[in-house]
Short mmCIF file of C-alpha atoms in Angstrom, two decimals:
data_model
loop_
_atom_site.label_atom_id
_atom_site.label_comp_id
_atom_site.label_asym_id
_atom_site.label_seq_id
_atom_site.Cartn_x
_atom_site.Cartn_y
_atom_site.Cartn_z
CA MET A 1 183.05 45.13 100.18
CA THR A 2 182.96 43.73 103.71
CA ARG A 3 181.86 40.10 103.92
CA LYS A 4 178.61 39.59 105.86
CA VAL A 5 178.46 37.33 108.92
CA SER A 6 176.67 34.06 108.05
CA ASN A 7 176.74 32.20 111.39
CA PHE A 8 178.01 32.36 114.98
CA SER A 9 181.32 30.57 114.29
CA ASP A 10 182.01 32.99 111.46
CA LEU A 11 181.48 35.88 113.91
CA ILE A 12 183.95 34.35 116.39
CA GLN A 13 186.58 33.93 113.64
CA ARG A 14 186.22 37.53 112.53
CA VAL A 15 186.50 38.88 116.11
CA THR A 16 189.59 36.70 116.74
CA ALA A 17 191.26 37.86 113.54
CA SER A 18 190.53 41.48 114.44
CA CYS A 19 192.11 41.06 117.87
CA LEU A 20 195.24 39.40 116.42
CA LEU A 21 195.69 42.05 113.76
CA HIS A 22 195.09 45.01 116.14
CA PRO A 23 198.22 47.16 116.59
CA LEU A 24 197.96 47.10 120.38
CA ALA A 25 197.84 43.33 120.49
CA THR A 26 200.83 43.01 118.16
CA ALA A 27 202.82 45.57 120.15
CA ALA A 28 202.11 43.74 123.40
CA ALA A 29 203.22 40.45 121.86
CA LYS A 30 206.45 42.01 120.61
CA GLU A 31 207.21 43.40 124.03
CA ASP A 32 206.92 39.95 125.57
CA ASP A 33 209.10 37.80 123.22
CA ASN A 34 209.23 39.63 119.84
CA SER A 35 206.79 37.03 118.48
CA PRO A 36 203.01 37.33 117.88
CA TYR A 37 202.40 33.62 118.69
CA GLU A 38 202.64 31.50 121.86
CA SER A 39 205.00 28.54 122.13
CA GLU A 40 203.72 24.94 122.14
CA GLU A 41 204.62 24.55 125.84
CA GLU A 42 202.52 27.61 126.76
CA VAL A 43 199.53 26.27 124.79
CA GLU A 44 199.77 22.87 126.56
CA ASN A 45 199.98 24.57 129.99
CA ASP A 46 196.90 26.65 129.21
CA GLU A 47 194.93 23.56 128.18
CA GLU A 48 195.89 21.70 131.38
CA TYR A 49 194.92 24.72 133.49
CA GLU A 50 191.51 24.97 131.76
CA GLU A 51 190.81 21.26 132.32
CA GLU A 52 191.63 21.55 136.04
CA GLU A 53 189.47 24.68 136.35
CA ASN A 54 186.52 22.97 134.64
CA GLU A 55 186.79 19.96 136.97
CA GLU A 56 186.80 22.22 140.04
CA TYR A 57 183.78 24.16 138.71
CA GLU A 58 181.81 20.96 138.08
CA GLU A 59 182.63 19.68 141.59
CA GLU A 60 181.50 22.99 143.08
CA GLU A 61 178.28 22.86 141.09
CA ARG A 62 177.50 19.34 142.43
CA MET A 63 178.09 20.45 146.02
CA LEU A 64 176.20 23.77 145.83
CA GLY A 65 173.33 22.54 143.65
CA PRO A 66 170.77 21.95 146.48
CA LEU A 67 171.74 25.22 148.18
CA LYS A 68 171.23 27.20 144.98
CA ALA A 69 167.88 25.56 144.42
CA PHE A 70 166.82 26.54 147.94
CA LYS A 71 167.97 30.14 147.37
CA VAL A 72 166.08 30.32 144.07
CA LYS A 73 162.93 29.07 145.80
CA GLN A 74 163.45 31.58 148.60
CA MET A 75 163.91 34.38 146.06
CA GLU A 76 160.73 33.39 144.24
CA VAL A 77 158.76 33.59 147.47
CA LEU A 78 160.30 36.96 148.21
CA MET A 79 159.41 38.30 144.77
CA GLU A 80 155.82 37.12 145.18
CA GLU A 81 155.61 39.05 148.43
CA VAL A 82 157.08 42.11 146.72
CA PHE A 83 154.50 41.99 143.93
CA ASP A 84 151.66 41.50 146.41
CA THR A 85 152.87 44.43 148.50
CA VAL A 86 153.19 46.70 145.44
CA SER A 87 149.67 45.75 144.35
CA SER A 88 148.32 46.50 147.83
CA MET A 89 150.13 49.84 147.85
CA LYS A 90 148.67 50.71 144.46
CA ARG A 91 145.14 49.94 145.69
CA ALA A 92 145.73 52.03 148.83
CA TYR A 93 147.02 54.93 146.73
CA VAL A 94 143.94 54.76 144.48
CA ARG A 95 141.74 54.95 147.60
CA LEU A 96 143.80 57.94 148.74
CA GLN A 97 143.12 59.72 145.44
CA GLU A 98 139.41 58.89 145.57
CA ALA A 99 139.21 60.43 149.05
CA HIS A 100 140.22 63.80 147.58
CA SER A 101 137.13 64.12 145.42
CA PRO A 102 134.74 64.37 147.14
CA TRP A 103 136.83 65.53 150.07
CA ASP A 104 136.68 62.94 152.86
CA PRO A 105 139.25 63.50 155.63
CA GLU A 106 138.54 60.18 157.39
CA ARG A 107 138.94 58.07 154.24
CA MET A 108 142.02 60.06 153.32
CA ARG A 109 143.63 59.44 156.71
CA ALA A 110 142.85 55.70 156.54
CA ALA A 111 144.20 55.41 152.99
CA ASP A 112 147.32 57.35 153.96
CA VAL A 113 147.98 54.95 156.84
CA ALA A 114 147.55 52.01 154.45
CA VAL A 115 150.03 53.45 151.92
CA VAL A 116 152.61 54.04 154.65
CA ALA A 117 152.12 50.48 155.97
CA GLU A 118 152.78 49.01 152.51
CA LEU A 119 155.89 51.18 152.14
CA ARG A 120 157.16 49.79 155.43
CA LYS A 121 156.57 46.24 154.15
CA LEU A 122 158.59 47.04 151.03
CA ALA A 123 161.42 48.37 153.19
CA VAL A 124 161.42 45.15 155.23
CA LEU A 125 161.41 42.99 152.07
CA ARG A 126 164.31 44.96 150.65
CA GLU A 127 166.28 44.40 153.84
CA ARG A 128 165.51 40.66 153.64
CA PHE A 129 166.71 40.61 150.04
CA ARG A 130 170.02 42.23 151.01
CA ARG A 131 170.58 39.88 153.96
CA SER A 132 169.89 36.83 151.83
CA GLY A 133 172.83 37.69 149.55
CA GLY A 134 170.83 39.39 146.82
CA GLY A 135 173.28 42.26 146.75
CA GLY A 136 175.58 40.41 144.31
CA GLY A 137 179.33 40.45 144.16
CA ARG A 138 179.61 43.88 145.71
CA LYS A 139 178.38 42.66 149.08
CA LYS A 140 181.65 41.02 150.12
CA GLY A 141 183.69 44.10 149.39
CA ARG A 142 181.26 46.25 151.29
CA ARG A 143 181.53 44.04 154.35
CA ARG A 144 185.20 44.90 154.52
CA GLY A 145 185.24 48.60 153.75
CA GLY A 146 181.78 50.11 153.37
CA GLY A 147 179.51 48.12 155.67
CA GLY A 148 178.76 51.16 157.77
CA ARG A 149 177.39 53.06 154.79
CA ASP A 150 175.04 50.20 153.86
CA GLY A 151 173.77 50.08 157.42
CA VAL A 152 173.07 53.80 157.44
CA ALA A 153 171.30 53.57 154.05
CA SER A 154 169.07 50.71 155.27
CA VAL A 155 168.13 52.61 158.42
CA ARG A 156 167.25 55.66 156.36
CA GLU A 157 165.02 53.62 154.05
CA VAL A 158 163.20 52.09 157.00
CA VAL A 159 162.81 55.46 158.74
CA ALA A 160 161.70 57.37 155.60
CA PRO A 161 157.97 56.40 155.83
CA TYR A 162 157.90 57.44 159.49
CA GLU A 163 159.47 60.79 158.60
CA ALA A 164 156.76 61.38 156.00
CA VAL A 165 154.07 60.78 158.62
CA VAL A 166 155.85 63.13 161.04
CA GLU A 167 155.93 65.88 158.38
CA GLU A 168 152.18 65.51 157.83
CA LEU A 169 151.58 65.76 161.57
CA LYS A 170 153.73 68.91 161.70
CA LYS A 171 151.58 70.48 158.97
CA GLU A 172 148.44 69.68 160.95
CA VAL A 173 150.01 71.25 164.04
CA LYS A 174 150.76 74.44 162.06
CA VAL A 175 147.12 74.62 160.93
CA LYS A 176 145.94 74.24 164.52
CA ASP A 177 148.41 76.92 165.64
CA LEU A 178 146.96 79.33 163.07
CA GLU A 179 143.45 78.63 164.34
CA VAL A 180 144.57 79.26 167.92
CA LYS A 181 146.30 82.48 166.83
CA ASN A 182 143.14 83.75 165.13
CA LEU A 183 141.08 83.00 168.21
CA ARG A 184 143.60 84.84 170.37
CA GLU A 185 143.39 87.84 168.04
CA LYS A 186 139.63 87.94 168.42
CA LEU A 187 139.91 87.65 172.19
CA ASP A 188 142.55 90.42 172.39
CA SER A 189 140.44 92.61 170.13
CA ALA A 190 137.38 92.13 172.32
CA VAL A 191 139.40 92.97 175.43
CA ALA A 192 140.89 96.06 173.71
CA LEU A 193 137.47 97.29 172.62
CA THR A 194 136.12 96.85 176.16
CA THR A 195 139.11 98.75 177.57
CA ASN A 196 138.72 101.57 175.04
CA GLY A 197 134.99 101.79 175.75
CA SER A 198 135.60 102.33 179.44
CA ALA A 199 138.46 104.75 178.75
CA GLU A 200 136.25 106.84 176.48
CA LYS A 201 134.02 107.69 179.42
CA LYS A 202 136.93 108.98 181.50
CA PRO A 203 137.97 112.63 180.94
CA GLY A 204 141.45 113.37 179.73
CA ARG A 205 141.84 109.98 178.00
CA SER A 206 142.43 110.04 174.22
CA LEU A 207 140.35 107.60 172.16
CA SER A 208 142.83 107.31 169.32
CA LYS A 209 145.58 105.25 170.96
CA ARG A 210 148.15 104.17 168.42
CA LYS A 211 149.88 101.68 170.64
CA LEU A 212 147.26 98.98 170.04
CA GLY A 213 148.86 95.87 168.62
CA ILE A 214 147.93 94.61 165.17
CA GLN A 215 146.60 91.40 166.73
CA ALA A 216 144.12 93.38 168.80
CA MET A 217 142.97 95.33 165.74
CA ALA A 218 142.43 92.43 163.37
CA ALA A 219 138.83 91.62 164.41
CA VAL A 220 137.38 95.03 163.40
CA PRO A 221 138.48 97.69 160.89
CA THR A 222 140.17 100.59 162.66
CA PRO A 223 142.21 103.61 161.57
CA GLU A 224 145.18 102.16 163.50
CA LEU A 225 145.00 98.97 161.45
CA PHE A 226 144.91 101.07 158.27
CA GLU A 227 148.06 102.91 159.40
CA ALA A 228 149.87 99.64 160.16
CA THR A 229 148.94 98.26 156.73
CA MET A 230 150.18 101.44 155.04
CA MET A 231 153.55 100.87 156.71
CA GLN A 232 153.62 97.38 155.17
CA VAL A 233 152.84 98.91 151.76
CA ARG A 234 155.85 101.21 152.05
CA GLU A 235 158.20 98.42 153.15
CA SER A 236 157.17 96.08 150.32
CA SER A 237 157.38 98.95 147.82
CA LYS A 238 160.95 99.74 148.93
CA SER A 239 161.93 96.06 148.57
CA PHE A 240 160.50 95.76 145.06
CA THR A 241 162.10 99.07 144.04
CA SER A 242 165.53 97.87 145.22
CA LEU A 243 165.19 94.65 143.22
CA LEU A 244 164.10 96.51 140.06
CA LEU A 245 166.94 99.02 140.40
CA SER A 246 169.53 96.24 140.80
CA LEU A 247 168.19 94.54 137.66
CA MET A 248 168.51 97.83 135.79
CA HIS A 249 172.13 98.15 136.91
CA ASN A 250 172.84 94.56 135.81
CA ALA A 251 171.27 95.28 132.42
CA HIS A 252 173.57 98.36 132.10
CA TRP A 253 170.72 100.85 131.97
CA ASP A 254 171.38 104.57 131.87
CA ILE A 255 169.80 105.26 135.27
CA THR A 256 170.05 109.03 134.83
CA ALA A 257 168.08 108.86 131.58
CA ALA A 258 165.50 106.60 133.22
CA VAL A 259 165.09 109.08 136.09
CA ARG A 260 164.66 111.97 133.64
CA SER A 261 161.92 109.98 131.91
CA ILE A 262 160.15 109.39 135.23
CA GLU A 263 160.45 113.07 136.14
CA ALA A 264 158.95 114.05 132.81
CA ALA A 265 156.01 111.72 133.37
CA THR A 266 155.31 113.07 136.89
CA ALA A 267 155.72 116.76 135.98
CA SER A 268 152.41 118.64 135.96
CA THR A 269 153.88 122.02 134.95
CA ASP A 270 157.06 123.32 133.42
CA LYS A 271 157.72 125.61 136.36
CA PHE A 272 160.29 123.38 138.04
CA HIS A 273 161.06 120.92 135.28
CA ASN A 274 161.77 121.19 131.60
CA THR A 275 161.15 117.89 129.80
CA SER A 276 163.72 118.74 127.17
CA SER A 277 166.42 119.39 129.77
CA THR A 278 169.41 117.08 129.93
CA THR A 279 169.82 117.58 133.67
CA SER A 280 167.92 115.92 136.51
CA ILE A 281 166.77 117.25 139.87
CA VAL A 282 167.52 113.82 141.38
CA SER A 283 171.05 112.80 142.28
CA ALA A 284 172.28 109.37 141.19
CA TYR A 285 172.21 108.23 144.83
CA HIS A 286 168.50 109.14 145.06
CA ALA A 287 167.39 107.38 141.85
CA LYS A 288 165.52 104.82 143.98
CA TYR A 289 163.05 107.50 145.10
CA ALA A 290 162.17 108.41 141.52
CA LEU A 291 161.67 104.72 140.70
CA GLU A 292 159.54 104.19 143.82
CA SER A 293 157.46 107.24 142.84
CA TYR A 294 156.82 105.68 139.42
CA ILE A 295 155.75 102.34 140.95
CA SER A 296 153.54 104.02 143.58
CA ARG A 297 151.78 106.19 141.00
CA LYS A 298 150.98 103.19 138.80
CA ILE A 299 149.83 100.82 141.55
CA PHE A 300 147.70 103.39 143.45
CA GLN A 301 145.96 104.57 140.28
CA GLY A 302 142.23 103.86 140.71
CA PHE A 303 142.50 103.41 144.51
CA ASP A 304 139.42 105.60 145.05
CA HIS A 305 137.18 103.12 143.15
CA GLU A 306 135.91 99.94 144.78
CA THR A 307 137.43 97.71 142.06
CA PHE A 308 140.28 99.97 140.82
CA TYR A 309 138.06 100.68 137.78
CA MET A 310 138.40 97.07 136.60
CA ASP A 311 134.62 97.01 136.18
CA GLY A 312 131.64 99.31 136.72
CA SER A 313 130.55 97.86 140.06
CA LEU A 314 128.58 100.18 142.39
CA SER A 315 128.07 97.86 145.38
CA SER A 316 129.56 100.42 147.77
CA LEU A 317 126.77 102.86 146.83
CA LEU A 318 123.83 100.44 146.55
CA ASN A 319 124.43 98.60 149.84
CA PRO A 320 127.27 100.35 151.69
CA ASP A 321 126.97 98.52 155.05
CA GLN A 322 127.05 95.06 153.50
CA PHE A 323 129.87 96.09 151.17
CA ARG A 324 131.98 97.27 154.12
CA ARG A 325 131.42 93.97 155.93
CA ASP A 326 132.32 91.99 152.81
CA CYS A 327 135.52 93.99 152.30
CA PHE A 328 136.72 93.39 155.84
CA THR A 329 135.87 89.68 155.60
CA GLN A 330 138.02 89.49 152.47
CA TYR A 331 140.80 91.34 154.30
CA ARG A 332 140.81 88.86 157.20
CA ASP A 333 140.71 85.88 154.87
CA MET A 334 143.54 87.12 152.68
CA LYS A 335 145.99 88.76 155.09
CA SER A 336 147.64 85.45 156.10
CA MET A 337 147.54 83.92 152.60
CA ASP A 338 150.53 83.48 150.33
CA PRO A 339 149.58 85.38 147.15
CA THR A 340 151.44 82.84 144.99
CA GLU A 341 149.39 79.95 146.39
CA LEU A 342 146.14 81.93 146.09
CA LEU A 343 146.76 82.79 142.42
CA GLY A 344 147.82 79.20 141.74
CA ILE A 345 144.29 78.14 142.72
CA LEU A 346 142.30 81.17 141.49
CA PRO A 347 144.41 82.94 138.83
CA THR A 348 141.47 85.01 137.48
CA CYS A 349 139.95 86.17 140.77
CA HIS A 350 139.59 89.91 141.41
CA PHE A 351 143.01 90.03 143.05
CA GLY A 352 144.52 88.09 140.14
CA LYS A 353 143.06 90.56 137.63
CA PHE A 354 144.40 93.44 139.74
CA CYS A 355 147.91 91.93 139.74
CA SER A 356 147.85 91.37 135.97
CA LYS A 357 146.64 94.91 135.29
CA LYS A 358 149.21 96.57 137.54
CA TYR A 359 152.14 94.41 136.39
CA LEU A 360 151.46 95.26 132.74
CA ALA A 361 151.19 98.95 133.71
CA ILE A 362 154.46 99.00 135.67
CA VAL A 363 156.65 96.67 133.59
CA HIS A 364 156.63 97.74 129.94
CA PRO A 365 157.43 95.00 127.36
CA LYS A 366 160.64 96.77 126.34
CA MET A 367 161.64 97.05 130.00
CA GLU A 368 161.09 93.33 130.61
CA GLU A 369 162.93 92.33 127.43
CA SER A 370 165.87 94.53 128.44
CA LEU A 371 165.97 93.14 132.00
CA PHE A 372 165.43 89.43 131.27
CA GLY A 373 166.20 89.02 127.58
CA ASN A 374 162.70 87.76 126.73
CA LEU A 375 158.97 88.45 127.19
CA GLU A 376 158.10 85.16 128.85
CA GLN A 377 156.65 86.70 132.04
CA HIS A 378 154.74 89.32 130.04
CA SER A 379 153.16 86.60 127.88
CA HIS A 380 152.16 84.60 130.97
CA VAL A 381 150.47 87.62 132.56
CA GLN A 382 148.68 88.61 129.36
CA ALA A 383 147.31 85.06 129.11
CA GLY A 384 145.82 85.36 132.61
CA ASN A 385 148.52 83.34 134.36
CA HIS A 386 151.03 84.32 137.04
CA PRO A 387 154.74 83.41 136.68
CA ARG A 388 156.56 81.74 139.56
CA SER A 389 159.70 83.86 139.32
CA GLU A 390 161.56 85.79 142.01
CA PHE A 391 160.79 89.11 140.30
CA TYR A 392 157.05 88.46 139.95
CA ASN A 393 156.89 87.08 143.49
CA GLU A 394 158.42 90.33 144.80
CA PHE A 395 155.85 92.28 142.78
CA LEU A 396 153.05 90.20 144.33
CA GLY A 397 154.26 91.33 147.76
CA VAL A 398 153.55 94.97 146.82
CA ALA A 399 150.29 94.11 145.08
CA LYS A 400 148.98 92.17 148.09
CA THR A 401 149.69 94.95 150.61
CA VAL A 402 148.03 97.58 148.37
CA TRP A 403 145.04 95.28 147.84
CA LEU A 404 144.69 94.78 151.62
CA LEU A 405 144.96 98.54 152.17
CA HIS A 406 142.23 99.05 149.57
CA LEU A 407 139.94 96.52 151.30
CA LEU A 408 140.51 98.27 154.63
CA ALA A 409 139.80 101.68 153.11
CA PHE A 410 136.37 100.48 151.94
CA SER A 411 135.75 98.74 155.28
CA LEU A 412 136.06 101.95 157.30
CA ASN A 413 133.23 104.41 157.85
CA PRO A 414 134.01 107.11 156.92
CA ALA A 415 136.52 105.91 154.32
CA PRO A 416 140.00 107.50 154.37
CA SER A 417 140.53 110.32 151.90
CA GLN A 418 143.66 110.03 149.75
CA PHE A 419 145.84 113.03 148.91
CA GLU A 420 149.11 113.56 147.11
CA ALA A 421 151.59 116.41 147.27
CA SER A 422 151.71 118.27 143.99
CA ARG A 423 154.98 119.10 142.26
CA GLY A 424 156.38 122.46 143.32
CA ALA A 425 154.14 122.72 146.41
CA GLU A 426 155.38 124.20 149.67
CA PHE A 427 156.55 121.69 152.26
CA HIS A 428 154.04 121.19 155.10
CA PRO A 429 155.44 119.00 157.90
CA GLN A 430 151.97 118.11 159.22
CA TYR A 431 151.05 116.52 155.87
CA MET A 432 154.41 115.54 154.34
CA ASP A 433 157.49 113.49 155.16
CA SER A 434 160.77 114.02 153.32
CA VAL A 435 162.38 110.81 152.02
CA VAL A 436 165.75 112.55 152.10
CA LYS A 437 167.06 113.17 155.60
CA PHE A 438 168.66 116.55 156.30
CA SER A 439 171.39 117.33 158.82
CA GLY A 440 169.96 118.14 162.22
CA GLY A 441 166.77 116.20 161.44
CA ARG A 442 164.90 119.34 160.31
CA VAL A 443 163.95 120.41 156.80
CA PRO A 444 165.61 123.74 155.97
CA ALA A 445 163.58 126.68 154.74
CA GLY A 446 162.97 127.18 151.04
CA GLN A 447 162.30 123.51 150.22
CA VAL A 448 159.51 122.54 147.80
CA VAL A 449 158.20 119.23 146.46
CA GLY A 450 160.33 117.92 143.60
CA PHE A 451 157.96 115.00 143.07
CA PRO A 452 155.61 112.88 145.24
CA VAL A 453 156.93 109.45 146.29
CA SER A 454 153.83 107.89 147.90
CA PRO A 455 150.34 109.20 148.74
CA GLY A 456 149.00 110.23 152.13
CA PHE A 457 145.63 109.63 153.78
CA LYS A 458 143.38 111.55 156.13
CA LEU A 459 141.51 109.14 158.41
CA GLY A 460 138.09 109.38 159.99
CA ASN A 461 139.48 109.77 163.50
CA GLY A 462 141.33 112.92 162.47
CA SER A 463 144.80 111.38 162.21
CA VAL A 464 146.90 111.82 159.10
CA ILE A 465 149.20 109.41 157.28
CA LYS A 466 151.74 111.75 155.77
CA ALA A 467 152.57 111.73 152.07
CA ARG A 468 156.21 110.99 151.30
CA VAL A 469 157.89 113.54 149.04
CA TYR A 470 161.26 114.26 147.45
CA LEU A 471 162.24 117.83 148.30
CA ILE A 472 164.40 120.25 146.32
CA ALA A 473 165.51 123.81 146.93
CA ARG A 474 163.17 126.45 145.54
CA THR A 475 166.04 127.92 143.50
#
């Protein structure tokens, strides 16, 4: 049984004995003179050296005593200033928080200036502390080799509060730039409308000019704006499809089997497709079109209803003029918003419910578990939340463009009519675009629709947004 330590001297004896009996200590002693003990002469020399060292230390203490007392007093004053500054900064920060609710920009700006001022004071006090020798034993070494680094660090600490203020000013400038941009859009739109009005009276001038810029169209709903938004829908859909396909490849999916499943779901008759067949009409290189067709069919489902059938609202029938104005107001408010930020503030708004519904329709639980190894994102969406992942963020890009297109569709009078090429239908170049490019740029004879990729629209001004289709040979 190990003996317990009874007092401090007992502890010292035990530590000394342990050091003497340690193998390393014994080995070192043997290397020196093959003896574990010092000679009497060495002991006497050590005692004399300790006495001389003690005398020098006492003399140094007598000489430096007043200086140390002064430094201690100086340090106490410095610490008092530090505590006062921290307290002032805390009070300023509390005032800054209070200015947020209720929102008071003037109080917020004043409190922000106060917080920054106290941070500057702290930076100055820290610099005083370092110059007074508060840096400890490392300061001397740094003067020789690393003084430059200390200087750079101090400058950065002093400049940091100013940089924070500059960043805030930059944000304010961006907000002002957006306001100016919106005003310019309205001005350009007014000029464009005036120009079109005068051109309409002149013979031989076409009213439906498609070269109008998006900025000039943003103040009023126009068929041209609807066409431009549909182009954005297609681009975002292609981007999301590419990401999903790459995840499937990484998860070692059988892409051919997945394509066959999509073909079976889109087939309306057995004329051109047998669901029990082991072959596919889509080549491996064109699998992205089948996947894009699946995504488009899911996300456009319910497009003809004012709320995608999320509720039984009939506002578009009861008060159509006001409903059209409201839809276009929502479009203008939302087009420049980041969907992630919007859903972070209002996760259960109409757009948030739309995103949740469409994500759960497109990404099956088994699909998500296979791609990511868990159902974390699925659980978040089912609970009414919106994950901040790269995959979900890419999905929000598609959802936002479709939502904007839907708002525009219900802003126009008359509203665009949606159509989709049916499977096995003849190819009509005035209503369809082939996603697969043929040699010579022309579709050869005998081609029919293998499956639709994205819908088309007929607009009120007579123009047509062509449906995109995947073509196959009739035979």
